[in-house]
Amino acid sequence: MRTQVAIVGAGPAGLLLSHLLARAGIESVVLEARSRAYVEQRVRAGVLEHPTVELLREVGLAERLDREGMPHEGISLRFEGGDHRIDFAGLVGKGITVYGQQEVVKDLIAARLADGGDIRFEVSGVVVEGIEGDAPVIGFVDGDGQRQELRCDVVAGCDGFHGICRGAFTPQVFDREYPYAWLGILAKAAPTHHELVYASHANGFALYSMRSPEITRLYLQVPPETDAGAWSDAQIWDELGTRLTAEGFTLNEGPLIEKGVTGMRSFVAEPMRHGRLFLAGDAAHIVPPTGAKGMNLAIADVRVLAEALTDLLVHGDERGVDRYSDTCLRRVWRAEHFSWWMTSMLHVAPHGDPFDRRLQLSQLRYTVASRAAATSLAENYVGLPHAALDGGLRT
């Protein structure tokens, strides 16, 4: 087989890249290890930044998002028993939209297949070769068990943190694991609060969010070694009630649809390019979920990559691909810092150092009392404009 761009991974990054390339007249093949049903159902992030929503609208992928997404104009920081709203709309004139990552994936798959896009699900044994030259080759076993060979001009590694593409070269790695994790639940219970609540409590952090008018998504800070099965439903609801308590706030309880523990880490691989291989999304970087940046960073990566590959493959201009890694890493490190800052401010240290706790409370009080501090939080949370950190891709 032959294509221009071989894309490994059918998550938001890989699928959106395929869509953007198709709009520029560039062919691609997407290879995915899981089944279509699996990738369309796995629950991941749910917060879309303002620039992400604008991009999806611009490229014709926001019809269902605009109909079913839940726009939010702020969040609440809850501590010392009080609720303090950060008014995104009032501070920076923008907001976010709650719309599950799996819904974005469904929209992207439907759009690619409707346009005749080539997505190969349930492939295995992927091997990437020849990336130092101008004719890479990907070997894989297709869903029927047949060994295949895909020749291409460029490989895009959008296959996540545990994928194979990053292992095709040896980037420098920056890594930090946090001493806590999130016990997350998806509950069939109508939300009682119209925006996300970030709660800092002496028992640990808690997050109140939602996925739809009927489904809530909630998290508790727990030790990394926690077994989700060791927590009964009653224990989870009781602890959520304790950490989220505030005057006038009620917590709807309901049957749990999903329960699991997610570790927290920061990770960056530099550079994000080696020869004709380009990493994007979780294959290149991971952020703790506190800042709601993971999927948004992946989408920002492929926006830059699609433009750079269009210049390369259509116009023979290599300047964009030469700057791809540096351009993306400016945004990545800004998001890494913001996510680390939010995580550090809201999570209780495992050994409960009273000095650290007082520093956290001081930072929280300052953030909600200072317009400048609240504006900085709002600006970063809703997403910095793409041009603000790109440095002018075509200059």
Short mmCIF file of C-alpha atoms in Angstrom, two decimals:
data_model
loop_
_atom_site.label_atom_id
_atom_site.label_comp_id
_atom_site.label_asym_id
_atom_site.label_seq_id
_atom_site.Cartn_x
_atom_site.Cartn_y
_atom_site.Cartn_z
CA MET A 1 0.00 0.00 0.00
CA ARG A 2 1.01 3.60 -0.51
CA THR A 3 -0.18 6.82 1.10
CA GLN A 4 1.28 10.24 1.84
CA VAL A 5 0.87 10.25 5.64
CA ALA A 6 0.64 7.13 7.78
CA ILE A 7 -1.05 7.94 11.08
CA VAL A 8 -0.64 5.56 14.01
CA GLY A 9 -3.52 5.94 16.48
CA ALA A 10 -7.22 6.75 16.06
CA GLY A 11 -7.65 9.04 19.04
CA PRO A 12 -8.52 12.75 18.72
CA ALA A 13 -5.00 13.64 17.49
CA GLY A 14 -4.74 11.04 14.74
CA LEU A 15 -8.30 11.41 13.50
CA LEU A 16 -8.25 15.20 13.45
CA LEU A 17 -4.90 15.19 11.64
CA SER A 18 -6.38 12.91 8.98
CA HIS A 19 -9.35 15.26 8.62
CA LEU A 20 -7.19 18.38 8.35
CA LEU A 21 -4.90 16.76 5.79
CA ALA A 22 -7.85 15.63 3.69
CA ARG A 23 -9.06 19.24 3.55
CA ALA A 24 -5.68 20.13 2.04
CA GLY A 25 -5.89 17.31 -0.50
CA ILE A 26 -3.39 15.06 1.29
CA GLU A 27 -4.02 11.31 1.58
CA SER A 28 -3.60 9.43 4.86
CA VAL A 29 -4.20 6.02 6.38
CA VAL A 30 -5.01 5.71 10.09
CA LEU A 31 -3.93 2.54 11.92
CA GLU A 32 -5.57 1.71 15.26
CA ALA A 33 -4.94 -1.27 17.55
CA ARG A 34 -8.39 -1.22 19.15
CA SER A 35 -11.83 -1.80 17.67
CA ARG A 36 -14.03 1.06 16.53
CA ALA A 37 -16.48 0.28 19.34
CA TYR A 38 -13.71 0.51 21.93
CA VAL A 39 -12.32 3.87 20.83
CA GLU A 40 -15.79 5.35 20.57
CA GLN A 41 -16.73 4.27 24.10
CA ARG A 42 -13.62 4.81 26.25
CA VAL A 43 -14.25 7.71 28.61
CA ARG A 44 -11.48 10.28 28.81
CA ALA A 45 -11.30 14.06 29.09
CA GLY A 46 -14.38 16.21 28.80
CA VAL A 47 -13.26 19.87 28.77
CA LEU A 48 -12.70 21.64 25.44
CA GLU A 49 -10.81 24.92 25.46
CA HIS A 50 -12.13 27.91 23.53
CA PRO A 51 -9.49 27.56 20.74
CA THR A 52 -10.32 23.85 20.42
CA VAL A 53 -14.01 24.57 19.94
CA GLU A 54 -13.24 27.33 17.45
CA LEU A 55 -11.02 24.98 15.41
CA LEU A 56 -13.63 22.21 15.35
CA ARG A 57 -16.22 24.73 14.14
CA GLU A 58 -13.85 26.06 11.50
CA VAL A 59 -13.28 22.61 9.98
CA GLY A 60 -16.93 21.51 10.05
CA LEU A 61 -16.84 19.15 13.03
CA ALA A 62 -18.95 21.00 15.59
CA GLU A 63 -22.57 20.36 14.60
CA ARG A 64 -23.24 17.90 17.43
CA LEU A 65 -20.83 19.68 19.75
CA ASP A 66 -22.80 22.91 19.42
CA ARG A 67 -26.07 21.03 19.92
CA GLU A 68 -25.10 18.79 22.84
CA GLY A 69 -22.04 20.40 24.42
CA MET A 70 -22.39 22.21 27.73
CA PRO A 71 -20.85 25.72 27.64
CA HIS A 72 -19.35 26.91 30.93
CA GLU A 73 -18.36 30.49 31.69
CA GLY A 74 -16.39 29.75 34.86
CA ILE A 75 -15.36 27.29 37.54
CA SER A 76 -15.56 27.29 41.33
CA LEU A 77 -12.63 26.97 43.71
CA ARG A 78 -14.00 25.52 46.95
CA PHE A 79 -11.94 25.65 50.15
CA GLU A 80 -12.43 26.39 53.83
CA GLY A 81 -16.12 25.59 53.34
CA GLY A 82 -16.65 28.44 50.88
CA ASP A 83 -17.31 28.65 47.16
CA HIS A 84 -15.32 31.14 45.06
CA ARG A 85 -16.24 31.49 41.39
CA ILE A 86 -13.64 32.31 38.75
CA ASP A 87 -15.68 34.17 36.12
CA PHE A 88 -14.01 33.28 32.82
CA ALA A 89 -16.45 35.30 30.73
CA GLY A 90 -16.07 38.39 32.89
CA LEU A 91 -12.29 38.13 33.15
CA VAL A 92 -11.23 37.10 29.64
CA GLY A 93 -14.45 37.10 27.59
CA LYS A 94 -14.28 33.38 26.77
CA GLY A 95 -15.35 30.05 28.24
CA ILE A 96 -14.99 26.29 27.89
CA THR A 97 -17.32 23.54 26.67
CA VAL A 98 -17.90 20.22 28.40
CA TYR A 99 -18.12 17.54 25.70
CA GLY A 100 -16.63 14.09 26.22
CA GLN A 101 -13.53 13.01 24.34
CA GLN A 102 -15.34 9.90 23.17
CA GLU A 103 -17.96 12.17 21.57
CA VAL A 104 -15.24 14.06 19.71
CA VAL A 105 -13.86 10.71 18.52
CA LYS A 106 -17.31 9.59 17.32
CA ASP A 107 -17.73 12.82 15.36
CA LEU A 108 -14.27 12.49 13.80
CA ILE A 109 -14.71 8.83 12.79
CA ALA A 110 -18.10 9.57 11.25
CA ALA A 111 -16.70 12.52 9.31
CA ARG A 112 -13.66 10.62 8.03
CA LEU A 113 -15.67 7.60 6.91
CA ALA A 114 -18.29 9.81 5.26
CA ASP A 115 -15.47 11.46 3.28
CA GLY A 116 -13.98 8.12 2.24
CA GLY A 117 -11.20 8.23 4.80
CA ASP A 118 -9.13 5.08 5.39
CA ILE A 119 -9.16 3.94 9.05
CA ARG A 120 -7.87 0.43 9.82
CA PHE A 121 -9.06 -0.82 13.21
CA GLU A 122 -7.75 -3.82 15.16
CA VAL A 123 -4.27 -3.84 13.64
CA SER A 124 -1.32 -5.33 15.52
CA GLY A 125 2.42 -5.88 15.26
CA VAL A 126 3.09 -2.34 14.05
CA VAL A 127 6.73 -1.70 13.09
CA VAL A 128 7.99 1.70 11.93
CA GLU A 129 11.08 1.73 9.69
CA GLY A 130 12.94 4.10 7.39
CA ILE A 131 12.10 7.33 9.21
CA GLU A 132 15.62 8.70 8.67
CA GLY A 133 15.01 8.74 4.91
CA ASP A 134 12.21 10.14 2.78
CA ALA A 135 10.31 6.84 2.30
CA PRO A 136 9.23 5.38 5.66
CA VAL A 137 7.54 2.00 5.82
CA ILE A 138 5.07 0.69 8.40
CA GLY A 139 4.56 -3.02 8.74
CA PHE A 140 1.45 -4.31 10.53
CA VAL A 141 -0.97 -7.20 10.79
CA ASP A 142 -4.48 -6.24 9.70
CA GLY A 143 -7.76 -7.26 11.32
CA ASP A 144 -7.88 -10.41 9.16
CA GLY A 145 -4.47 -11.55 10.37
CA GLN A 146 -2.64 -10.68 7.13
CA ARG A 147 0.78 -9.02 7.20
CA GLN A 148 0.70 -5.68 5.39
CA GLU A 149 3.22 -3.03 4.41
CA LEU A 150 2.33 0.65 4.17
CA ARG A 151 4.75 2.95 2.37
CA CYS A 152 4.46 6.69 2.97
CA ASP A 153 6.18 10.06 2.94
CA VAL A 154 5.61 10.84 6.62
CA VAL A 155 4.65 8.97 9.80
CA ALA A 156 2.55 10.68 12.48
CA GLY A 157 2.82 9.00 15.87
CA CYS A 158 -0.51 9.72 17.55
CA ASP A 159 -0.60 6.43 19.42
CA GLY A 160 -0.59 7.63 23.03
CA PHE A 161 1.82 7.34 25.92
CA HIS A 162 2.08 3.55 25.67
CA GLY A 163 2.31 3.45 21.87
CA ILE A 164 5.22 2.23 19.77
CA CYS A 165 6.16 5.36 17.80
CA ARG A 166 8.12 7.17 20.51
CA GLY A 167 10.28 4.06 20.83
CA ALA A 168 11.44 4.44 17.21
CA PHE A 169 14.03 6.98 18.38
CA THR A 170 15.51 8.20 21.66
CA PRO A 171 14.19 11.61 22.68
CA GLN A 172 15.20 13.38 25.87
CA VAL A 173 12.56 12.71 28.51
CA PHE A 174 11.38 14.98 31.32
CA ASP A 175 9.20 13.10 33.79
CA ARG A 176 7.53 13.64 37.15
CA GLU A 177 5.22 11.25 38.97
CA TYR A 178 2.94 12.70 41.63
CA PRO A 179 2.38 11.02 45.02
CA TYR A 180 -1.38 10.78 44.53
CA ALA A 181 -3.95 9.57 42.03
CA TRP A 182 -7.62 10.16 41.20
CA LEU A 183 -10.40 7.72 42.03
CA GLY A 184 -12.92 8.63 39.35
CA ILE A 185 -16.55 7.68 38.95
CA LEU A 186 -19.15 8.17 36.27
CA ALA A 187 -22.59 8.23 37.86
CA LYS A 188 -26.11 8.19 36.54
CA ALA A 189 -27.06 11.26 38.55
CA ALA A 190 -28.18 14.65 37.31
CA PRO A 191 -25.68 17.47 38.03
CA THR A 192 -26.73 19.89 40.77
CA HIS A 193 -24.18 22.55 39.92
CA HIS A 194 -23.88 24.13 36.48
CA GLU A 195 -20.07 24.43 36.44
CA LEU A 196 -17.01 22.47 37.52
CA VAL A 197 -16.01 22.62 41.20
CA TYR A 198 -12.38 22.19 42.29
CA ALA A 199 -12.39 21.47 46.02
CA SER A 200 -9.37 21.57 48.31
CA HIS A 201 -10.19 19.83 51.60
CA ALA A 202 -8.05 18.61 54.49
CA ASN A 203 -8.94 15.03 53.45
CA GLY A 204 -7.71 15.66 49.91
CA PHE A 205 -8.78 17.10 46.59
CA ALA A 206 -12.16 16.47 44.94
CA LEU A 207 -13.52 17.48 41.54
CA TYR A 208 -17.17 17.85 40.63
CA SER A 209 -17.90 17.77 36.90
CA MET A 210 -20.45 16.43 34.47
CA ARG A 211 -20.75 14.81 31.05
CA SER A 212 -24.41 15.48 30.26
CA PRO A 213 -27.61 16.71 31.94
CA GLU A 214 -28.04 13.15 33.29
CA ILE A 215 -24.43 12.08 34.03
CA THR A 216 -21.95 13.39 36.60
CA ARG A 217 -18.19 12.78 36.60
CA LEU A 218 -16.51 13.01 40.01
CA TYR A 219 -13.02 12.45 41.37
CA LEU A 220 -11.32 11.94 44.73
CA GLN A 221 -7.63 12.29 45.50
CA VAL A 222 -6.31 8.90 46.67
CA PRO A 223 -2.88 7.23 47.08
CA PRO A 224 -1.42 5.90 43.78
CA GLU A 225 -1.61 2.29 44.95
CA THR A 226 -5.36 2.49 45.59
CA ASP A 227 -7.54 -0.39 44.38
CA ALA A 228 -10.81 1.06 43.12
CA GLY A 229 -12.61 -2.12 44.16
CA ALA A 230 -11.66 -1.51 47.78
CA TRP A 231 -13.93 1.53 47.84
CA SER A 232 -17.64 0.75 48.14
CA ASP A 233 -20.13 3.01 46.40
CA ALA A 234 -21.33 4.22 49.79
CA GLN A 235 -17.80 5.13 50.87
CA ILE A 236 -17.21 7.08 47.67
CA TRP A 237 -20.42 9.10 48.01
CA ASP A 238 -19.74 9.75 51.67
CA GLU A 239 -16.22 11.06 50.99
CA LEU A 240 -17.39 13.15 48.05
CA GLY A 241 -20.04 14.68 50.30
CA THR A 242 -17.39 15.52 52.89
CA ARG A 243 -14.87 17.09 50.53
CA LEU A 244 -17.40 18.96 48.40
CA THR A 245 -19.43 20.35 51.26
CA ALA A 246 -20.45 24.00 50.96
CA GLU A 247 -23.43 26.09 51.97
CA GLY A 248 -26.33 25.57 49.58
CA PHE A 249 -24.63 22.72 47.70
CA THR A 250 -26.31 19.33 47.30
CA LEU A 251 -24.84 16.19 45.76
CA ASN A 252 -27.08 13.89 43.76
CA GLU A 253 -26.22 10.22 44.16
CA GLY A 254 -26.93 7.51 41.64
CA PRO A 255 -25.77 4.18 40.22
CA LEU A 256 -22.12 4.07 39.19
CA ILE A 257 -21.51 3.46 35.49
CA GLU A 258 -17.73 3.40 35.80
CA LYS A 259 -15.11 3.41 38.55
CA GLY A 260 -11.32 3.50 38.25
CA VAL A 261 -8.04 4.95 39.51
CA THR A 262 -5.88 7.22 37.35
CA GLY A 263 -2.26 7.95 38.22
CA MET A 264 -0.93 11.48 37.84
CA ARG A 265 2.26 12.43 36.06
CA SER A 266 3.93 15.10 33.96
CA PHE A 267 5.91 13.89 30.95
CA VAL A 268 7.54 15.57 27.96
CA ALA A 269 9.64 14.01 25.20
CA GLU A 270 11.93 16.36 23.26
CA PRO A 271 12.14 16.70 20.33
CA MET A 272 8.73 15.72 18.97
CA ARG A 273 10.24 14.94 15.56
CA HIS A 274 12.87 12.52 14.29
CA GLY A 275 13.41 12.47 10.54
CA ARG A 276 10.05 11.75 8.91
CA LEU A 277 8.40 10.72 12.19
CA PHE A 278 6.35 13.34 14.06
CA LEU A 279 4.89 12.71 17.53
CA ALA A 280 1.65 14.37 18.62
CA GLY A 281 -0.57 14.27 21.69
CA ASP A 282 0.05 11.79 24.50
CA ALA A 283 2.80 10.10 22.50
CA ALA A 284 4.91 13.20 23.21
CA HIS A 285 3.55 14.63 26.44
CA ILE A 286 1.33 13.91 29.44
CA VAL A 287 -0.11 16.44 31.88
CA PRO A 288 -1.92 15.83 35.18
CA PRO A 289 -5.65 16.19 34.52
CA THR A 290 -6.13 19.04 37.00
CA GLY A 291 -5.61 21.66 34.29
CA ALA A 292 -7.86 19.95 31.68
CA LYS A 293 -5.15 20.23 29.01
CA GLY A 294 -4.50 16.72 27.64
CA MET A 295 -6.86 16.49 24.66
CA ASN A 296 -6.54 20.21 23.97
CA LEU A 297 -2.75 19.91 23.66
CA ALA A 298 -3.17 17.00 21.23
CA ILE A 299 -5.49 19.06 19.06
CA ALA A 300 -3.10 22.03 19.16
CA ASP A 301 -0.24 19.72 18.07
CA VAL A 302 -2.01 18.40 14.99
CA ARG A 303 -3.23 21.85 13.95
CA VAL A 304 0.45 22.85 13.71
CA LEU A 305 1.45 19.52 12.16
CA ALA A 306 -1.25 19.61 9.48
CA GLU A 307 -0.14 23.05 8.35
CA ALA A 308 3.53 22.06 8.36
CA LEU A 309 2.88 18.84 6.40
CA THR A 310 0.77 20.72 3.87
CA ASP A 311 3.70 23.07 3.26
CA LEU A 312 6.04 20.08 2.92
CA LEU A 313 3.95 17.76 0.76
CA VAL A 314 2.14 20.31 -1.39
CA HIS A 315 4.67 23.13 -1.67
CA GLY A 316 7.97 21.41 -0.89
CA ASP A 317 8.56 23.89 1.94
CA GLU A 318 10.37 22.30 4.91
CA ARG A 319 10.36 25.32 7.23
CA GLY A 320 7.17 24.30 9.04
CA VAL A 321 8.29 20.74 9.75
CA ASP A 322 11.69 22.01 10.87
CA ARG A 323 9.97 24.23 13.43
CA TYR A 324 7.22 21.76 14.39
CA SER A 325 8.76 20.50 17.62
CA ASP A 326 9.84 23.91 18.95
CA THR A 327 6.48 25.44 18.04
CA CYS A 328 4.47 22.77 19.86
CA LEU A 329 6.78 22.60 22.87
CA ARG A 330 6.18 26.26 23.68
CA ARG A 331 2.52 25.45 24.28
CA VAL A 332 3.29 22.10 25.90
CA TRP A 333 5.53 23.61 28.58
CA ARG A 334 3.04 26.40 29.29
CA ALA A 335 0.36 23.74 29.81
CA GLU A 336 2.73 21.61 31.89
CA HIS A 337 3.37 24.54 34.21
CA PHE A 338 -0.31 25.45 34.54
CA SER A 339 -1.29 21.84 35.23
CA TRP A 340 1.50 21.47 37.80
CA TRP A 341 0.43 24.74 39.45
CA MET A 342 -3.22 23.71 39.70
CA THR A 343 -2.24 20.27 40.98
CA SER A 344 0.14 21.63 43.60
CA MET A 345 -2.33 24.22 44.82
CA LEU A 346 -5.26 21.82 45.25
CA HIS A 347 -3.87 18.43 46.34
CA VAL A 348 -2.95 17.62 49.91
CA ALA A 349 0.56 16.20 50.37
CA PRO A 350 0.55 12.51 51.44
CA HIS A 351 2.01 13.23 54.87
CA GLY A 352 -0.07 16.33 55.48
CA ASP A 353 2.73 18.82 56.14
CA PRO A 354 0.95 21.73 57.91
CA PHE A 355 3.41 24.23 56.41
CA ASP A 356 2.54 23.10 52.86
CA ARG A 357 -1.16 23.22 53.66
CA ARG A 358 -0.94 26.81 54.81
CA LEU A 359 0.94 27.75 51.66
CA GLN A 360 -1.83 26.16 49.58
CA LEU A 361 -4.55 28.06 51.43
CA SER A 362 -2.60 31.28 51.05
CA GLN A 363 -2.36 30.73 47.28
CA LEU A 364 -6.06 29.88 47.02
CA ARG A 365 -7.08 32.97 48.97
CA TYR A 366 -4.87 35.17 46.82
CA THR A 367 -6.14 33.62 43.57
CA VAL A 368 -9.79 34.34 44.37
CA ALA A 369 -9.12 37.78 45.88
CA SER A 370 -6.81 39.19 43.21
CA ARG A 371 -8.26 40.05 39.81
CA ALA A 372 -4.81 39.66 38.27
CA ALA A 373 -4.35 36.16 39.73
CA ALA A 374 -7.88 35.09 38.77
CA THR A 375 -7.35 36.43 35.24
CA SER A 376 -4.16 34.41 34.87
CA LEU A 377 -6.01 31.25 35.90
CA ALA A 378 -8.90 32.04 33.56
CA GLU A 379 -6.64 32.86 30.61
CA ASN A 380 -4.74 29.60 30.92
CA TYR A 381 -7.80 27.46 31.65
CA VAL A 382 -9.88 28.60 28.64
CA GLY A 383 -6.80 28.18 26.43
CA LEU A 384 -4.32 30.65 25.06
CA PRO A 385 -4.99 31.59 21.42
CA HIS A 386 -3.11 29.32 19.05
CA ALA A 387 -1.21 32.23 17.50
CA ALA A 388 -0.06 33.44 20.93
CA LEU A 389 2.44 30.61 21.31
CA ASP A 390 3.06 29.53 17.70
CA GLY A 391 5.57 32.26 16.98
CA GLY A 392 4.34 32.69 13.42
CA LEU A 393 4.57 29.35 11.61
CA ARG A 394 5.10 30.89 8.16
CA THR A 395 7.37 33.83 9.07
#
